[in-house]
Coordinates of C-alpha atoms in Angstrom, one line a residue:
M77 CA 23.4 -26.4 16.1
A78 CA 25.3 -23.7 14.2
L79 CA 27.9 -26.3 13.3
R80 CA 25.3 -28.9 12.2
H81 CA 23.3 -26.6 10.0
G82 CA 24.9 -23.3 9.3
L83 CA 24.9 -22.4 5.6
D84 CA 23.5 -25.8 4.6
S85 CA 20.1 -25.1 6.3
Q86 CA 17.1 -25.5 4.1
I87 CA 15.3 -22.1 3.8
V88 CA 12.0 -21.8 2.1
I89 CA 10.5 -18.4 1.3
I90 CA 6.8 -18.3 0.6
G91 CA 6.0 -15.5 -1.9
S92 CA 8.1 -13.9 -4.5
G93 CA 7.1 -10.3 -3.9
I94 CA 9.8 -7.7 -3.1
S95 CA 10.1 -8.8 0.6
G96 CA 10.7 -12.5 -0.4
I97 CA 13.1 -11.5 -3.1
A98 CA 15.0 -9.2 -0.8
A99 CA 15.3 -11.9 1.9
A100 CA 16.5 -14.4 -0.7
H101 CA 19.0 -12.0 -2.1
K102 CA 20.6 -11.2 1.3
L103 CA 20.7 -14.9 2.3
V104 CA 22.3 -16.0 -0.9
K105 CA 24.8 -13.2 -0.8
Y106 CA 25.8 -14.2 2.7
G107 CA 26.5 -17.7 1.5
F108 CA 23.4 -19.8 2.4
L109 CA 23.3 -22.7 -0.1
N110 CA 19.8 -24.0 0.1
V111 CA 17.4 -21.0 -0.4
R112 CA 14.2 -21.5 -2.4
I113 CA 11.2 -19.3 -3.1
V114 CA 7.8 -20.8 -3.8
E115 CA 5.4 -18.5 -5.5
A116 CA 1.6 -19.1 -6.1
T117 CA 1.4 -17.1 -9.4
A118 CA 3.3 -17.1 -12.7
R119 CA 5.4 -14.0 -11.9
S120 CA 7.6 -12.3 -9.3
G121 CA 6.9 -8.8 -7.8
G122 CA 3.6 -9.4 -6.0
R123 CA 1.9 -6.0 -5.5
I124 CA 4.6 -4.4 -7.7
K125 CA 2.9 -4.9 -11.1
T126 CA 3.7 -2.9 -14.2
G127 CA 1.3 -3.1 -17.1
K128 CA 0.7 -1.6 -20.6
M129 CA -2.2 0.5 -21.8
G130 CA -1.7 1.0 -25.5
N131 CA 1.9 2.0 -25.7
N132 CA 2.0 3.4 -22.2
I133 CA 3.7 1.9 -19.2
I134 CA 1.3 2.0 -16.2
E135 CA 1.6 0.9 -12.6
I136 CA -1.3 -1.5 -11.7
G137 CA 0.3 -1.9 -8.3
A138 CA 2.9 0.1 -6.3
N139 CA 3.1 3.6 -7.8
W140 CA 5.8 5.8 -6.1
I141 CA 9.0 5.6 -4.2
H142 CA 7.7 7.3 -1.0
G143 CA 10.4 9.5 0.4
P144 CA 13.2 9.0 -2.2
S145 CA 16.3 9.8 0.0
E146 CA 19.4 8.1 1.4
E147 CA 17.4 6.3 4.1
N148 CA 15.1 4.6 1.6
P149 CA 16.6 1.3 0.3
V150 CA 14.2 1.3 -2.7
F151 CA 15.6 4.6 -3.8
C152 CA 19.2 3.5 -3.3
L153 CA 18.7 0.3 -5.3
A154 CA 16.8 2.1 -8.1
R155 CA 19.6 4.7 -8.3
Q156 CA 22.2 1.9 -8.3
Y157 CA 20.4 0.1 -11.2
G158 CA 19.9 3.4 -13.1
L159 CA 16.1 3.3 -13.0
L160 CA 15.3 6.9 -12.1
E161 CA 15.2 10.2 -13.9
P162 CA 17.9 12.8 -13.2
E163 CA 15.6 15.2 -11.3
A164 CA 14.7 12.4 -8.8
L165 CA 18.4 12.1 -8.0
T166 CA 19.1 15.7 -7.1
P167 CA 20.0 16.6 -3.5
E168 CA 17.2 19.2 -3.6
N169 CA 14.6 16.5 -4.4
Q170 CA 15.9 14.3 -1.7
A171 CA 15.8 17.1 0.9
I172 CA 12.1 18.1 0.4
K173 CA 10.0 17.2 3.4
I174 CA 6.4 16.7 2.3
G175 CA 5.3 14.9 5.5
G176 CA 3.0 12.7 3.4
H177 CA 1.1 15.6 1.8
H178 CA 1.9 16.0 -1.9
P179 CA 2.4 19.6 -3.0
W180 CA 0.5 18.9 -6.2
I181 CA -0.9 21.5 -8.6
S182 CA -4.6 20.8 -8.5
N183 CA -7.8 21.4 -10.6
W184 CA -11.1 21.3 -8.8
F185 CA -14.5 20.4 -10.5
S186 CA -17.9 20.4 -8.9
S187 CA -20.8 18.0 -9.4
S188 CA -22.8 20.9 -11.0
G189 CA -20.2 21.0 -13.8
Q190 CA -18.2 24.0 -12.7
K191 CA -14.4 24.4 -12.6
M192 CA -13.6 25.9 -9.3
N193 CA -10.9 28.3 -8.2
A194 CA -8.1 26.2 -6.5
E195 CA -7.2 29.1 -4.2
D196 CA -10.7 29.1 -2.7
M197 CA -10.1 25.6 -1.6
L198 CA -7.0 26.5 0.5
P199 CA -8.7 27.3 3.9
A200 CA -10.5 23.9 3.9
L201 CA -7.4 22.0 2.8
E202 CA -5.3 23.7 5.5
M203 CA -7.8 22.8 8.1
F204 CA -7.9 19.2 6.9
V205 CA -4.1 18.8 6.9
E206 CA -4.1 20.3 10.4
L207 CA -6.6 17.8 11.7
L208 CA -4.7 14.9 10.1
D209 CA -1.5 16.0 11.7
E210 CA -3.3 16.3 15.1
S211 CA -4.6 12.8 14.5
M212 CA -1.1 11.5 14.4
E213 CA -0.1 13.0 17.8
F214 CA -2.2 10.7 19.9
T215 CA 0.1 7.8 19.2
S216 CA 2.9 9.4 21.3
Q217 CA 0.8 11.3 23.8
G218 CA -2.2 9.0 24.3
G219 CA -5.6 10.1 25.5
E220 CA -7.4 9.8 22.2
P221 CA -10.9 11.2 22.6
V222 CA -12.5 8.8 20.0
A223 CA -11.7 5.4 18.5
S224 CA -11.0 6.4 14.9
V225 CA -9.4 9.1 12.7
G226 CA -12.8 9.5 10.9
D227 CA -14.6 10.0 14.2
F228 CA -12.0 12.6 15.2
I229 CA -12.2 14.6 12.0
R230 CA -16.0 14.4 11.9
A231 CA -16.2 15.7 15.5
E232 CA -13.7 18.5 15.1
A233 CA -14.1 19.9 11.6
P234 CA -17.7 21.3 12.0
K235 CA -16.8 23.0 15.3
R236 CA -13.7 24.6 13.8
A237 CA -15.5 25.5 10.6
A238 CA -18.3 27.3 12.6
E239 CA -15.7 29.2 14.6
Q240 CA -13.0 30.0 11.9
W241 CA -15.4 30.6 9.0
K242 CA -18.3 32.3 10.9
N243 CA -18.1 35.4 8.7
E244 CA -18.3 33.4 5.4
E245 CA -21.5 32.8 3.6
A246 CA -23.3 29.6 4.4
S247 CA -22.7 28.3 0.8
I248 CA -19.0 28.8 1.1
R249 CA -18.9 27.0 4.5
A250 CA -20.9 24.1 2.9
Q251 CA -18.6 23.9 -0.1
R252 CA -15.6 23.7 2.2
L253 CA -17.1 20.9 4.2
C254 CA -17.8 19.1 0.9
L255 CA -14.1 19.5 0.1
M256 CA -13.3 17.8 3.4
S257 CA -15.5 14.8 2.4
N258 CA -13.4 14.6 -0.7
M259 CA -10.2 14.7 1.4
L260 CA -11.5 11.9 3.6
K261 CA -11.9 9.8 0.4
V262 CA -8.3 10.7 -0.6
E263 CA -7.2 9.4 2.8
C264 CA -9.2 6.2 2.3
C265 CA -7.0 5.6 -0.8
V266 CA -3.8 6.6 0.9
N267 CA -4.5 4.3 3.9
G268 CA -6.1 1.5 1.9
T269 CA -9.3 1.5 3.9
H270 CA -13.1 1.5 3.3
T271 CA -13.6 4.4 5.6
M272 CA -11.4 6.5 8.0
D273 CA -13.8 5.3 10.7
R274 CA -11.8 2.0 10.6
V275 CA -8.4 3.6 11.1
G276 CA -7.4 3.6 14.7
L277 CA -6.7 7.1 16.1
G278 CA -4.3 5.8 18.7
A279 CA -2.1 4.1 16.1
F280 CA -2.4 6.5 13.2
G281 CA 0.9 8.2 14.1
L282 CA 2.9 4.9 14.0
Y283 CA 3.6 5.5 10.3
K284 CA 6.7 7.4 9.5
T285 CA 7.5 9.4 6.4
L286 CA 11.0 9.8 4.8
P287 CA 12.2 13.1 3.2
G288 CA 12.2 13.4 -0.6
L289 CA 9.6 14.3 -3.2
D290 CA 7.9 11.0 -4.2
C291 CA 9.0 9.8 -7.6
T292 CA 8.2 7.1 -10.1
F293 CA 10.0 4.6 -12.3
P294 CA 9.9 5.9 -16.0
G295 CA 10.4 2.3 -17.2
G296 CA 8.1 0.7 -14.6
Y297 CA 8.5 -0.4 -11.0
E298 CA 9.0 -4.0 -12.1
G299 CA 12.5 -2.9 -13.3
L300 CA 13.5 -3.0 -9.6
V301 CA 12.2 -6.6 -9.3
K302 CA 13.9 -7.7 -12.5
N303 CA 17.3 -6.2 -11.4
V304 CA 17.3 -7.8 -7.9
M305 CA 16.1 -11.1 -9.5
S306 CA 19.0 -11.0 -12.0
E307 CA 21.4 -11.3 -9.1
L308 CA 19.8 -14.5 -7.8
P309 CA 20.8 -18.0 -9.0
P310 CA 18.6 -19.2 -11.9
G311 CA 15.8 -21.5 -10.9
L312 CA 15.6 -20.3 -7.3
V313 CA 11.9 -19.4 -7.7
T314 CA 9.3 -22.1 -8.3
Y315 CA 6.2 -20.5 -9.9
R316 CA 2.6 -21.6 -9.9
Q317 CA 3.2 -23.4 -6.6
P318 CA 0.6 -22.3 -4.0
V319 CA 1.2 -23.4 -0.5
G320 CA -1.6 -25.2 1.4
C321 CA -0.1 -25.5 4.9
V322 CA 3.0 -24.9 6.9
H323 CA 3.5 -27.7 9.4
W324 CA 5.8 -26.3 12.2
S325 CA 6.7 -27.1 15.8
S326 CA 7.0 -30.8 15.0
S327 CA 7.5 -32.8 18.1
E328 CA 9.0 -35.6 16.0
R329 CA 12.8 -35.2 16.0
G330 CA 13.1 -35.4 12.3
E331 CA 15.9 -33.9 10.4
H332 CA 13.9 -30.7 9.5
P333 CA 11.3 -29.2 11.9
V334 CA 9.1 -27.5 9.2
T335 CA 7.2 -29.0 6.3
V336 CA 5.8 -26.8 3.6
E337 CA 2.9 -28.7 2.0
C338 CA 2.0 -27.4 -1.4
E339 CA -1.5 -27.5 -3.0
N340 CA -0.2 -30.0 -5.6
G341 CA 0.8 -32.4 -2.9
E342 CA 4.5 -31.7 -2.9
K343 CA 6.1 -31.6 0.6
I344 CA 9.2 -29.5 1.1
A345 CA 11.3 -30.1 4.3
A346 CA 12.8 -26.9 5.8
D347 CA 14.7 -25.7 8.8
H348 CA 13.3 -22.2 8.3
V349 CA 10.3 -20.7 6.4
I350 CA 10.0 -17.0 5.7
L351 CA 6.3 -16.3 5.1
T352 CA 5.8 -13.1 3.0
V353 CA 2.1 -13.4 2.0
P354 CA -0.1 -10.2 2.2
L355 CA -2.0 -9.5 5.4
G356 CA -5.3 -9.8 3.4
Y357 CA -4.3 -13.4 2.5
L358 CA -3.3 -14.2 6.1
K359 CA -6.6 -12.8 7.4
K360 CA -8.5 -15.1 5.1
H361 CA -6.5 -18.3 5.3
H362 CA -4.6 -18.4 8.6
S363 CA -6.8 -21.2 10.0
T364 CA -5.7 -23.6 7.2
L365 CA -2.2 -22.2 6.5
F366 CA -0.7 -23.2 9.8
C367 CA -0.6 -26.5 11.7
P368 CA -0.6 -26.1 14.6
P369 CA -2.6 -22.9 14.5
L370 CA -1.0 -19.5 15.2
P371 CA -0.7 -18.5 18.9
L372 CA -3.7 -16.4 20.0
H373 CA -1.8 -13.1 20.5
K374 CA -0.5 -13.3 17.0
L375 CA -3.9 -14.1 15.6
H376 CA -5.6 -11.3 17.4
S377 CA -3.0 -8.8 16.1
I378 CA -3.7 -10.1 12.5
Q379 CA -7.4 -9.5 13.1
R380 CA -6.9 -6.0 14.6
M381 CA -4.7 -4.8 11.8
G382 CA -6.6 -3.4 8.9
F383 CA -6.2 -4.4 5.3
G384 CA -8.4 -2.8 2.6
T385 CA -8.6 -2.1 -1.1
S386 CA -7.4 0.8 -3.1
N387 CA -7.8 0.5 -6.8
K388 CA -6.8 2.5 -9.9
I389 CA -8.9 3.3 -13.0
F390 CA -6.7 4.5 -15.9
V391 CA -8.5 6.6 -18.4
E392 CA -7.0 7.8 -21.7
F393 CA -8.4 10.8 -23.6
D394 CA -7.8 12.3 -27.0
S395 CA -7.2 15.7 -25.6
P396 CA -6.9 17.1 -22.0
W397 CA -9.8 18.8 -20.2
W398 CA -7.5 19.8 -17.4
D399 CA -4.8 22.6 -17.1
V400 CA -1.5 22.0 -18.8
D401 CA 0.4 22.1 -15.4
C402 CA -2.3 20.2 -13.5
E403 CA -1.0 17.2 -11.4
V404 CA -4.2 16.1 -9.6
I405 CA -7.9 16.6 -10.3
Y406 CA -10.4 16.6 -7.4
L407 CA -14.1 16.0 -7.9
L408 CA -16.3 17.7 -5.3
W409 CA -19.8 16.5 -4.7
E410 CA -22.0 19.4 -3.6
D411 CA -24.3 17.2 -1.4
E412 CA -21.5 15.9 0.9
E413 CA -21.2 18.7 3.5
N414 CA -21.7 16.2 6.4
L415 CA -18.2 14.7 6.0
V416 CA -18.9 11.4 4.3
D417 CA -16.3 9.0 2.9
Q418 CA -18.6 6.1 2.0
V419 CA -21.7 6.0 -0.1
T420 CA -25.2 5.0 0.9
D421 CA -25.8 2.5 -1.9
V422 CA -22.7 0.9 -3.3
Q423 CA -24.3 -0.5 -6.4
R424 CA -26.0 2.8 -7.5
F425 CA -23.4 5.3 -6.3
W426 CA -20.0 3.5 -6.2
M427 CA -18.4 6.1 -8.5
K428 CA -19.0 8.9 -5.8
K429 CA -16.1 7.2 -3.9
L430 CA -13.6 8.1 -6.6
F431 CA -12.0 11.2 -5.3
G432 CA -10.5 12.3 -8.6
F433 CA -7.5 11.6 -10.8
T434 CA -3.8 12.0 -10.8
V435 CA -2.3 13.1 -14.1
L436 CA 0.4 10.8 -15.7
T437 CA 3.2 13.2 -16.5
P438 CA 4.9 14.2 -18.7
A439 CA 2.3 14.3 -21.5
E440 CA 5.1 13.9 -24.1
R441 CA 5.6 10.3 -22.7
Y442 CA 2.0 9.4 -21.8
G443 CA -0.3 11.4 -24.0
H444 CA -3.4 12.3 -22.0
V445 CA -3.8 9.7 -19.4
L446 CA -5.4 10.0 -15.9
C447 CA -5.3 7.6 -13.0
G448 CA -8.5 7.6 -11.0
W449 CA -8.3 6.4 -7.4
I450 CA -11.1 4.6 -5.4
A451 CA -11.0 2.7 -2.2
G452 CA -13.1 0.4 0.0
H453 CA -16.3 -1.6 -0.8
E454 CA -17.0 0.8 -3.7
A455 CA -13.6 -0.2 -5.2
E456 CA -14.4 -3.9 -4.5
Y457 CA -17.8 -3.6 -6.2
M458 CA -16.2 -1.8 -9.2
E459 CA -14.0 -4.8 -9.8
T460 CA -17.0 -7.0 -10.4
L461 CA -18.5 -4.8 -13.1
P462 CA -17.9 -5.4 -16.9
E463 CA -15.2 -3.1 -18.2
Q464 CA -17.8 -1.5 -20.5
E465 CA -19.9 -0.5 -17.5
V466 CA -16.9 1.0 -15.7
T467 CA -16.1 3.0 -18.9
H468 CA -19.7 4.2 -19.1
S469 CA -19.7 5.3 -15.5
I470 CA -16.4 7.2 -15.8
T471 CA -17.6 8.9 -19.0
Q472 CA -20.8 10.1 -17.3
L473 CA -18.8 11.2 -14.3
V474 CA -16.3 13.3 -16.3
R475 CA -19.1 14.8 -18.5
R476 CA -21.1 15.8 -15.4
F477 CA -18.1 17.4 -13.6
T478 CA -16.7 19.3 -16.6
G479 CA -20.2 20.3 -17.9
N480 CA -19.0 19.0 -21.3
P481 CA -21.3 16.3 -22.7
T482 CA -18.9 15.4 -25.6
I483 CA -15.9 14.2 -23.7
T484 CA -15.3 10.5 -24.4
P485 CA -12.4 8.4 -23.0
R486 CA -10.4 6.5 -25.6
R487 CA -9.8 3.5 -23.3
V488 CA -10.1 2.5 -19.7
L489 CA -8.1 0.0 -17.6
R490 CA -8.6 -0.8 -13.9
S491 CA -6.8 -2.8 -11.2
Q492 CA -8.6 -5.5 -9.3
W493 CA -6.7 -6.2 -6.1
F494 CA -9.5 -7.4 -4.0
N495 CA -10.4 -10.2 -6.3
D496 CA -6.8 -11.3 -6.7
P497 CA -6.9 -14.5 -4.7
W498 CA -3.3 -14.1 -3.5
T499 CA -3.6 -10.5 -2.2
C500 CA -7.3 -10.1 -1.2
G501 CA -6.8 -6.3 -1.2
S502 CA -4.1 -3.7 -1.4
Y503 CA -2.2 -2.9 1.8
T504 CA -2.1 -2.5 5.6
Y505 CA -3.4 0.2 7.9
P506 CA -3.6 0.2 11.8
G507 CA -7.2 -0.7 12.7
I508 CA -9.2 0.5 15.7
G509 CA -7.6 -0.7 18.9
C510 CA -4.3 -1.3 17.2
S511 CA -0.9 -0.5 18.8
A512 CA 2.8 -0.9 18.1
Q513 CA 2.5 -4.2 20.0
D514 CA 0.4 -5.6 17.2
L515 CA 3.1 -4.9 14.6
D516 CA 5.6 -6.5 16.9
N517 CA 3.4 -9.5 17.2
L518 CA 3.0 -9.7 13.4
M519 CA 6.8 -10.0 12.9
E520 CA 7.4 -12.3 15.8
P521 CA 8.9 -15.7 14.6
L522 CA 7.4 -19.1 15.5
P523 CA 7.8 -20.8 17.9
T524 CA 7.6 -17.9 20.3
K525 CA 10.4 -17.3 22.8
G526 CA 10.6 -19.8 25.6
A527 CA 9.4 -22.8 23.5
Q528 CA 11.5 -26.0 23.7
S529 CA 11.5 -26.7 19.9
Q530 CA 14.0 -25.4 17.4
P531 CA 13.9 -21.6 17.1
L532 CA 13.1 -19.5 14.0
Q533 CA 11.0 -22.2 12.3
V534 CA 8.6 -19.7 10.7
L535 CA 9.6 -16.1 10.2
F536 CA 7.3 -13.3 8.9
A537 CA 8.1 -10.6 6.4
G538 CA 6.1 -8.3 4.1
E539 CA 4.9 -4.7 4.4
A540 CA 2.4 -5.5 7.2
T541 CA 5.3 -6.6 9.4
H542 CA 7.2 -3.3 9.3
P543 CA 6.6 -1.3 12.5
W544 CA 6.5 2.1 10.8
Y545 CA 6.8 1.7 7.0
Y546 CA 3.8 -0.6 6.6
S547 CA 1.9 -0.2 3.3
T548 CA 5.1 0.7 1.4
V549 CA 7.6 -1.1 -0.9
H550 CA 10.5 0.1 1.2
G551 CA 8.8 -1.4 4.3
A552 CA 8.4 -4.7 2.5
L553 CA 12.0 -4.7 1.3
L554 CA 13.3 -3.8 4.8
S555 CA 11.2 -6.6 6.4
G556 CA 12.7 -9.1 4.0
W557 CA 16.2 -8.0 4.9
R558 CA 15.3 -8.0 8.6
E559 CA 14.3 -11.7 8.5
A560 CA 17.4 -12.7 6.5
E561 CA 19.5 -10.9 9.0
R562 CA 17.7 -12.7 11.8
L563 CA 18.8 -16.0 10.3
I564 CA 22.3 -14.7 9.6
S565 CA 22.7 -13.6 13.3
H566 CA 21.3 -17.0 14.4
Y567 CA 24.0 -18.9 12.6
S568 CA 26.9 -16.5 13.0
S569 CA 28.9 -16.2 16.2
A570 CA 27.8 -12.5 16.6
S571 CA 25.1 -11.9 19.1
P572 CA 21.8 -10.6 17.7
S573 CA 22.7 -7.0 18.7
Q574 CA 25.8 -7.2 16.4
S575 CA 23.9 -8.7 13.5
P576 CA 25.3 -7.5 10.1
R577 CA 23.6 -4.4 8.9
S578 CA 22.9 -3.7 5.3
K579 CA 25.3 -1.5 3.5
L580 CA 22.7 -0.3 0.9

């Protein structure tokens, strides 16, 4: 087989996000001659999406390089292409271990219009971080007492608060529990979930962080995509070409075992297909996307894995109402002492889910722009509202929390990832009942081992298929490389265990 096909095999990659582009790049570099990407939209990059707000560059999608250090291929490529600022490249920056918790300088505002003392927040913040860290330990040691991270924190926090803060006034205890509600909302955004009650406690610790202080791309994350794309042969990507169905496992002994049927009727014959669509799309369309259907164990893993929405609302002001050194603003609702991370009435109170804002820095570059963060059904409902209504709600929110009735945003711009038909949300998290096996099942090629048909007909890449860097750009990139290497190993004389490793 290796002699018959080899570098002439027809490889079709579905999706021109970073995982699809990375797979194509590695295959072409190795010498494969017939590599093609089909992309449903008019652009490459997928959930890497840089936009403009006035003269400002903003990230509608992926925001940071999480863990910019030598082990992170996104960092290494960005450095190679000259896309980062000098401070991001320093050894000191790469060595910082934040463990997923940003050491940001914060401002706190309450729903009664008071600016609060950030130091007063520390005891509750420390307790919350402690509970989060403990939540991760069940993955390796087992014996989780409840099903979800939300359940665990809701069970533990009040007990510990009563014990550790018994000498504090009741109002201070209540305020600290309200802060924990805010932190749960932060975690909803971090994990891309409606509520932490949906994040499996037993699998929460699967995610691994890399050292390095998270950094951004001053010229936009899409610079990474453009640079990698520039090294691919022109015309390799066909745009506006949605795929309707992947016909695999053909019993007919035709020349190519897979047919990619596009929505416009075109049929593309292939030896191998690398599918890189988001998990949200897979959850919604798996029943029509594959013929024959996916094996049950793979389907059940797709269903168990979580995929939710995390949206951004960019707000520009004429002048700042936050401190000059502030990096994040938290909004604390004083009626949320019973640890809530979802609202009772989405249509009336959706804006209560917005935990606050990150500050776009430096001000010399951005002016006075904040990025609000909101997750879950509230974020999905927000997408359906007219922009004018979102602007009005944000204006009322800021006026209430600052106690300043004159503050008026100059302009507002939001992301709408749930209603994007090709993503259906933001990114992956481990759902209740999930385990490492589900991530293995997600990345397992079709047909499964032991089948009689030609192997490696359909391969799976994308952030949802990385066993510990799911939800990240580096996870997506590595998954694309992984599937390219799987094909390289298959056609090279080396055994899979000796497959070529990336030098980047």
